Amino acid sequence: MPQRHSKNNNDLAYFTYDEKRKLGYGTQKERLGKDSIKPFDACSFCLKPFIDPLCCQKGHVFCKECILECLLSQKKDIQRKLAAHTSQIRQEKDEEAERLMLQKARELDAFDQQNHGALPQYSDKHFNWETTGFHGANSVKTTAYEEEALRTMKAFWLPSATPEALVKVNAPTTSTTCPEGKEKLKMKSLFSIHLTEDKHNEKKATTLGKTYICPSCKVTLTNTLSLVALSSCGHVFCKKCADKFMAVDKVCLVCNKACKERNLINLEKGGTGFAGHGDNLEAKDFKHLGSGPGLGLVRPATKT
C-alpha cells in the first residue's frame, strides 16, 4: 500500500510538518536522570561531597571552605564597589566646585570688560576663542545665546558635540548573600551540621563513600526523605522523627540539648526522579530551523 503523498512530496521549497518532526524541530523535552540530581550530602557550591558542612537558615548546605571563600570574595567586591562609588562622588563634587568657580570668573570678566573694556582672561581649558568669531557657512557672528547653546549642545552627528556616556557606579549593598538562595547571609548565621554515619552497613560503598542514617529510626538517608537539621546542635534527622519527637519534646534525641520550633531547619536537596517529589526535573530546549540547509541555533524554551 503506497504511503501518503504528503510524506513522499519532498520537492517543496519549505519543510513539511513530518520533515520538521524528523529533524527535531520544536520543543524537545527530556527527563533528568540520577546523574543530573544533586545528592543530599553534596555541597551546593562545588557539588562535591561536603567537608565540614555548614548550613544556612534556609537549609542550603555548603562546605566550610567553599562558603567562607564565597563570603570573603563578596566582601572584597563590596569594598571595591564602595571605593569606586566614593571616588565618583568626590569627583562629582570637585567638578561642580570647578564649574561654579569658572562661572563666577566668567561673570567677573564679563563685568570687567563691560565697564573697563579689558579683555577677559579665562582659566577654563575648555574655552575656545574661535567660538566668539564666525560660525557656519553664513559667516554670522554668534551671539552670547548661540554661543552658550553651541557649548552645551549634544549632537551625535557632530564629532565635536558628541555626548559622552557617563558610567555611574551605584551605591552597592553592604550585605553578603547566599550563593544558592540569594537571600542575605552572614557568617554568624551559619551553623555546622552532624550526620550520623552508618558503621554497621556491610554493603558495598557508594560513589560518595559513606552512608548516613537517621539517629532515631536508623533509616538510611536518601533524596527520597525530607531531612531536618537542628540549628541549636546541628544533628540531622528525618522529618518524621523531627515532627514526632523534637517538635513535641523540645529536646535533641542525641545530645539532649534544648531546642525550639524555630531551630528545625528543613534541608534543601535534589529530587528523586519521580513527579510526586515536587521538583521540576524536566529539561526543555527549543530547536528551530535556521536559514540554509542546516539547523539553526538551539535556545532554551520560554517558560509558560
CSV table of C-alpha atoms in Angstrom, one decimal:
chain,number,residue,atom,x,y,z
A,1,MET,CA,0.0,0.0,0.0
A,2,PRO,CA,1.6,3.3,-1.0
A,3,GLN,CA,2.4,5.9,1.6
A,4,ARG,CA,0.7,9.3,1.9
A,5,HIS,CA,1.5,11.8,-0.8
A,6,SER,CA,2.5,14.4,1.8
A,7,LYS,CA,5.3,12.2,3.2
A,8,ASN,CA,6.7,11.5,-0.3
A,9,ASN,CA,6.5,15.0,-1.6
A,10,ASN,CA,10.0,16.2,-0.8
A,11,ASP,CA,10.5,18.7,-3.6
A,12,LEU,CA,8.8,21.6,-1.9
A,13,ALA,CA,10.5,24.9,-1.1
A,14,TYR,CA,9.7,24.5,2.6
A,15,PHE,CA,9.8,21.8,5.2
A,16,THR,CA,6.6,19.9,5.8
A,17,TYR,CA,5.3,19.1,9.3
A,18,ASP,CA,6.6,15.5,9.1
A,19,GLU,CA,10.0,16.6,8.0
A,20,LYS,CA,10.3,19.1,10.8
A,21,ARG,CA,9.4,16.4,13.3
A,22,LYS,CA,12.1,14.1,11.9
A,23,LEU,CA,14.6,16.9,12.2
A,24,GLY,CA,13.8,17.5,15.8
A,25,TYR,CA,12.0,20.9,15.2
A,26,GLY,CA,10.2,22.4,18.2
A,27,THR,CA,10.4,22.0,21.9
A,28,GLN,CA,12.5,19.0,23.0
A,29,LYS,CA,11.8,17.6,26.5
A,30,GLU,CA,14.0,15.2,28.5
A,31,ARG,CA,13.6,13.8,31.9
A,32,LEU,CA,16.6,14.4,34.1
A,33,GLY,CA,18.3,11.3,35.3
A,34,LYS,CA,20.1,10.4,38.6
A,35,ASP,CA,23.4,11.9,37.4
A,36,SER,CA,21.8,15.3,37.0
A,37,ILE,CA,20.3,15.4,40.5
A,38,LYS,CA,22.4,16.7,43.4
A,39,PRO,CA,22.6,14.3,46.4
A,40,PHE,CA,21.6,15.5,49.8
A,41,ASP,CA,25.2,15.1,51.1
A,42,ALA,CA,26.8,17.2,48.4
A,43,CYS,CA,27.9,20.9,48.7
A,44,SER,CA,25.5,23.3,46.9
A,45,PHE,CA,28.5,25.3,45.8
A,46,CYS,CA,31.1,22.8,44.5
A,47,LEU,CA,28.6,19.9,44.0
A,48,LYS,CA,31.1,17.5,45.7
A,49,PRO,CA,30.7,15.6,49.0
A,50,PHE,CA,30.8,18.2,51.6
A,51,ILE,CA,33.7,18.6,54.1
A,52,ASP,CA,32.9,20.2,57.5
A,53,PRO,CA,29.4,21.1,56.3
A,54,LEU,CA,27.8,24.4,57.2
A,55,CYS,CA,24.1,25.2,56.7
A,56,CYS,CA,22.2,28.5,56.4
A,57,GLN,CA,18.8,29.3,57.9
A,58,LYS,CA,17.2,28.3,54.5
A,59,GLY,CA,18.6,24.8,54.5
A,60,HIS,CA,21.3,25.2,51.9
A,61,VAL,CA,24.4,23.1,52.8
A,62,PHE,CA,27.9,24.1,51.8
A,63,CYS,CA,31.5,23.0,52.6
A,64,LYS,CA,33.0,25.3,55.2
A,65,GLU,CA,35.9,26.3,52.9
A,66,CYS,CA,33.6,27.0,49.9
A,67,ILE,CA,31.1,29.2,51.8
A,68,LEU,CA,33.8,31.1,53.7
A,69,GLU,CA,35.7,31.8,50.5
A,70,CYS,CA,32.5,32.9,48.8
A,71,LEU,CA,31.5,35.3,51.5
A,72,LEU,CA,35.1,36.7,51.7
A,73,SER,CA,35.2,37.4,48.0
A,74,GLN,CA,31.8,39.1,48.2
A,75,LYS,CA,33.1,41.4,51.0
A,76,LYS,CA,36.1,42.3,48.8
A,77,ASP,CA,33.9,43.0,45.9
A,78,ILE,CA,31.6,45.2,48.1
A,79,GLN,CA,34.7,47.1,49.3
A,80,ARG,CA,35.9,47.7,45.7
A,81,LYS,CA,32.5,48.9,44.6
A,82,LEU,CA,32.2,51.1,47.7
A,83,ALA,CA,35.6,52.7,47.0
A,84,ALA,CA,34.6,53.3,43.3
A,85,HIS,CA,31.3,54.9,44.4
A,86,THR,CA,33.1,57.1,47.0
A,87,SER,CA,35.6,58.2,44.3
A,88,GLN,CA,32.8,59.0,41.9
A,89,ILE,CA,31.0,61.2,44.5
A,90,ARG,CA,34.3,63.0,45.3
A,91,GLN,CA,34.9,63.6,41.6
A,92,GLU,CA,31.4,65.0,41.0
A,93,LYS,CA,31.8,67.4,43.9
A,94,ASP,CA,35.2,68.6,42.5
A,95,GLU,CA,33.7,69.1,39.1
A,96,GLU,CA,30.8,71.0,40.5
A,97,ALA,CA,33.1,73.3,42.5
A,98,GLU,CA,35.3,73.9,39.4
A,99,ARG,CA,32.2,74.7,37.3
A,100,LEU,CA,30.9,77.2,39.9
A,101,MET,CA,34.4,78.8,40.1
A,102,LEU,CA,34.7,79.1,36.3
A,103,GLN,CA,31.2,80.5,36.1
A,104,LYS,CA,31.9,83.1,38.7
A,105,ALA,CA,35.2,84.0,37.0
A,106,ARG,CA,33.4,84.4,33.6
A,107,GLU,CA,30.8,86.7,35.1
A,108,LEU,CA,33.5,88.8,36.7
A,109,ASP,CA,35.5,89.1,33.5
A,110,ALA,CA,32.3,90.0,31.5
A,111,PHE,CA,31.5,92.7,34.1
A,112,ASP,CA,35.1,94.0,33.9
A,113,GLN,CA,35.0,94.0,30.1
A,114,GLN,CA,31.7,95.9,30.0
A,115,ASN,CA,32.9,98.6,32.4
A,116,HIS,CA,36.6,98.9,31.6
A,117,GLY,CA,36.9,97.4,28.1
A,118,ALA,CA,39.5,94.9,29.3
A,119,LEU,CA,39.9,91.6,27.5
A,120,PRO,CA,38.7,88.7,29.7
A,121,GLN,CA,41.3,86.2,30.7
A,122,TYR,CA,39.7,82.8,31.1
A,123,SER,CA,41.4,80.0,33.0
A,124,ASP,CA,39.0,77.4,31.5
A,125,LYS,CA,41.0,75.0,29.5
A,126,HIS,CA,37.8,74.1,27.5
A,127,PHE,CA,37.3,77.7,26.4
A,128,ASN,CA,38.0,78.3,22.8
A,129,TRP,CA,38.4,81.8,21.3
A,130,GLU,CA,37.2,80.6,17.9
A,131,THR,CA,33.7,80.3,19.2
A,132,THR,CA,33.5,84.0,19.5
A,133,GLY,CA,34.4,84.5,15.9
A,134,PHE,CA,32.4,83.4,12.9
A,135,HIS,CA,30.3,80.3,12.8
A,136,GLY,CA,28.9,78.2,10.0
A,137,ALA,CA,28.8,78.8,6.3
A,138,ASN,CA,26.8,82.0,6.7
A,139,SER,CA,29.7,83.7,8.5
A,140,VAL,CA,27.4,85.3,11.0
A,141,LYS,CA,29.0,86.3,14.3
A,142,THR,CA,27.4,84.2,17.1
A,143,THR,CA,25.6,86.0,19.9
A,144,ALA,CA,26.0,85.1,23.6
A,145,TYR,CA,22.9,82.9,23.5
A,146,GLU,CA,24.1,81.0,20.4
A,147,GLU,CA,27.5,80.5,21.9
A,148,GLU,CA,26.0,79.1,25.1
A,149,ALA,CA,23.7,76.8,23.0
A,150,LEU,CA,26.6,75.6,20.9
A,151,ARG,CA,28.7,75.0,24.0
A,152,THR,CA,26.0,72.9,25.7
A,153,MET,CA,24.6,71.2,22.6
A,154,LYS,CA,24.8,67.4,22.4
A,155,ALA,CA,24.6,66.2,18.9
A,156,PHE,CA,25.6,62.7,17.9
A,157,TRP,CA,26.1,63.7,14.2
A,158,LEU,CA,28.8,66.3,15.1
A,159,PRO,CA,32.1,64.8,16.2
A,160,SER,CA,32.9,67.9,18.3
A,161,ALA,CA,29.5,67.8,20.1
A,162,THR,CA,29.1,64.0,20.6
A,163,PRO,CA,27.8,63.3,24.1
A,164,GLU,CA,29.9,61.1,26.3
A,165,ALA,CA,28.1,58.3,28.2
A,166,LEU,CA,28.8,58.7,31.9
A,167,VAL,CA,29.3,55.5,33.7
A,168,LYS,CA,27.9,55.9,37.1
A,169,VAL,CA,28.6,53.4,39.9
A,170,ASN,CA,25.5,52.9,42.1
A,171,ALA,CA,25.9,52.6,45.8
A,172,PRO,CA,26.5,48.8,46.5
A,173,THR,CA,24.7,46.8,49.1
A,174,THR,CA,26.7,46.2,52.2
A,175,SER,CA,25.3,42.7,52.9
A,176,THR,CA,26.5,39.4,51.6
A,177,THR,CA,24.1,37.0,50.0
A,178,CYS,CA,23.7,33.2,49.9
A,179,PRO,CA,25.0,31.8,46.6
A,180,GLU,CA,22.1,29.4,46.4
A,181,GLY,CA,19.1,31.2,47.7
A,182,LYS,CA,20.1,34.8,47.0
A,183,GLU,CA,18.9,35.9,50.5
A,184,LYS,CA,21.1,37.9,52.9
A,185,LEU,CA,23.6,35.7,54.7
A,186,LYS,CA,26.1,36.4,57.5
A,187,MET,CA,28.8,34.2,58.8
A,188,LYS,CA,27.4,34.2,62.3
A,189,SER,CA,24.1,32.8,61.0
A,190,LEU,CA,25.8,29.6,59.6
A,191,PHE,CA,25.8,26.5,61.8
A,192,SER,CA,27.6,23.2,61.4
A,193,ILE,CA,25.6,20.0,60.9
A,194,HIS,CA,26.4,16.5,62.0
A,195,LEU,CA,25.3,13.5,60.1
A,196,THR,CA,25.2,10.0,61.7
A,197,GLU,CA,27.3,7.6,59.7
A,198,ASP,CA,26.1,4.0,59.3
A,199,LYS,CA,29.1,2.0,60.5
A,200,HIS,CA,27.3,-1.4,60.5
A,201,ASN,CA,26.5,-1.3,56.8
A,202,GLU,CA,28.1,-4.3,55.1
A,203,LYS,CA,27.0,-3.3,51.6
A,204,LYS,CA,29.4,-2.0,49.0
A,205,ALA,CA,30.4,1.6,49.4
A,206,THR,CA,28.5,4.1,47.3
A,207,THR,CA,30.1,6.6,45.0
A,208,LEU,CA,30.2,9.1,47.8
A,209,GLY,CA,31.9,6.5,50.1
A,210,LYS,CA,29.7,7.0,53.1
A,211,THR,CA,26.1,6.1,54.1
A,212,TYR,CA,24.2,8.2,56.7
A,213,ILE,CA,21.2,7.2,58.8
A,214,CYS,CA,18.7,8.9,61.0
A,215,PRO,CA,19.9,8.6,64.6
A,216,SER,CA,16.4,8.0,65.8
A,217,CYS,CA,14.8,5.4,63.4
A,218,LYS,CA,18.0,4.2,61.8
A,219,VAL,CA,16.6,4.7,58.3
A,220,THR,CA,19.2,5.3,55.6
A,221,LEU,CA,19.1,8.9,54.5
A,222,THR,CA,18.5,9.4,50.7
A,223,ASN,CA,16.9,12.1,48.5
A,224,THR,CA,13.5,10.4,49.0
A,225,LEU,CA,13.4,11.5,52.6
A,226,SER,CA,12.9,15.1,53.8
A,227,LEU,CA,15.6,16.0,56.3
A,228,VAL,CA,15.6,18.4,59.2
A,229,ALA,CA,18.6,19.8,60.9
A,230,LEU,CA,18.7,21.4,64.4
A,231,SER,CA,20.4,24.8,64.3
A,232,SER,CA,21.0,24.5,68.1
A,233,CYS,CA,23.2,21.4,67.9
A,234,GLY,CA,23.5,20.5,64.2
A,235,HIS,CA,22.2,17.0,64.3
A,236,VAL,CA,20.2,15.8,61.3
A,237,PHE,CA,17.0,13.7,61.5
A,238,CYS,CA,14.4,12.6,59.0
A,239,LYS,CA,11.3,14.8,59.0
A,240,LYS,CA,9.0,12.1,60.6
A,241,CYS,CA,11.2,11.8,63.7
A,242,ALA,CA,11.7,15.6,63.9
A,243,ASP,CA,8.0,16.3,63.8
A,244,LYS,CA,7.2,13.4,66.2
A,245,PHE,CA,9.8,13.9,68.9
A,246,MET,CA,11.8,17.2,68.6
A,247,ALA,CA,8.8,19.4,67.8
A,248,VAL,CA,7.0,17.9,70.9
A,249,ASP,CA,9.7,17.2,73.4
A,250,LYS,CA,11.7,20.4,72.5
A,251,VAL,CA,15.0,18.4,73.1
A,252,CYS,CA,17.5,16.7,70.8
A,253,LEU,CA,17.5,12.9,70.9
A,254,VAL,CA,21.3,12.6,70.5
A,255,CYS,CA,22.8,15.3,72.8
A,256,ASN,CA,19.7,16.2,74.9
A,257,LYS,CA,20.2,19.8,74.1
A,258,ALA,CA,17.1,22.0,74.3
A,259,CYS,CA,15.7,23.3,71.0
A,260,LYS,CA,12.7,25.3,69.9
A,261,GLU,CA,10.5,25.0,66.9
A,262,ARG,CA,12.4,27.8,65.1
A,263,ASN,CA,15.5,25.6,65.4
A,264,LEU,CA,14.1,23.0,63.0
A,265,ILE,CA,15.6,23.8,59.6
A,266,ASN,CA,14.4,21.8,56.5
A,267,LEU,CA,17.5,20.9,54.4
A,268,GLU,CA,17.3,21.6,50.7
A,269,LYS,CA,18.3,18.7,48.4
A,270,GLY,CA,18.0,17.3,44.9
A,271,GLY,CA,15.0,15.5,43.5
A,272,THR,CA,14.3,11.8,43.2
A,273,GLY,CA,13.2,11.5,39.6
A,274,PHE,CA,9.6,11.0,40.5
A,275,ALA,CA,6.9,13.6,39.8
A,276,GLY,CA,5.4,13.2,43.3
A,277,HIS,CA,8.6,14.5,44.9
A,278,GLY,CA,7.6,18.1,43.9
A,279,ASP,CA,10.7,19.0,42.0
A,280,ASN,CA,10.8,20.2,38.4
A,281,LEU,CA,13.0,17.6,36.8
A,282,GLU,CA,12.2,18.2,33.1
A,283,ALA,CA,14.7,20.0,30.8
A,284,LYS,CA,13.4,21.8,27.8
A,285,ASP,CA,15.1,23.1,24.7
A,286,PHE,CA,13.6,24.8,21.6
A,287,LYS,CA,15.2,23.9,18.3
A,288,HIS,CA,14.3,26.0,15.3
A,289,LEU,CA,15.3,25.7,11.6
A,290,GLY,CA,17.7,28.4,10.5
A,291,SER,CA,18.4,29.8,7.1
A,292,GLY,CA,20.3,27.4,4.7
A,293,PRO,CA,20.3,23.6,4.7
A,294,GLY,CA,21.4,23.2,8.3
A,295,LEU,CA,19.6,23.6,11.6
A,296,GLY,CA,19.6,26.9,13.4
A,297,LEU,CA,20.7,27.5,17.0
A,298,VAL,CA,19.2,25.8,20.0
A,299,ARG,CA,17.9,28.2,22.6
A,300,PRO,CA,16.2,27.4,25.9
A,301,ALA,CA,12.4,27.3,25.6
A,302,THR,CA,10.5,30.1,27.3
A,303,LYS,CA,8.6,29.2,30.5
A,304,THR,CA,4.9,29.4,30.3
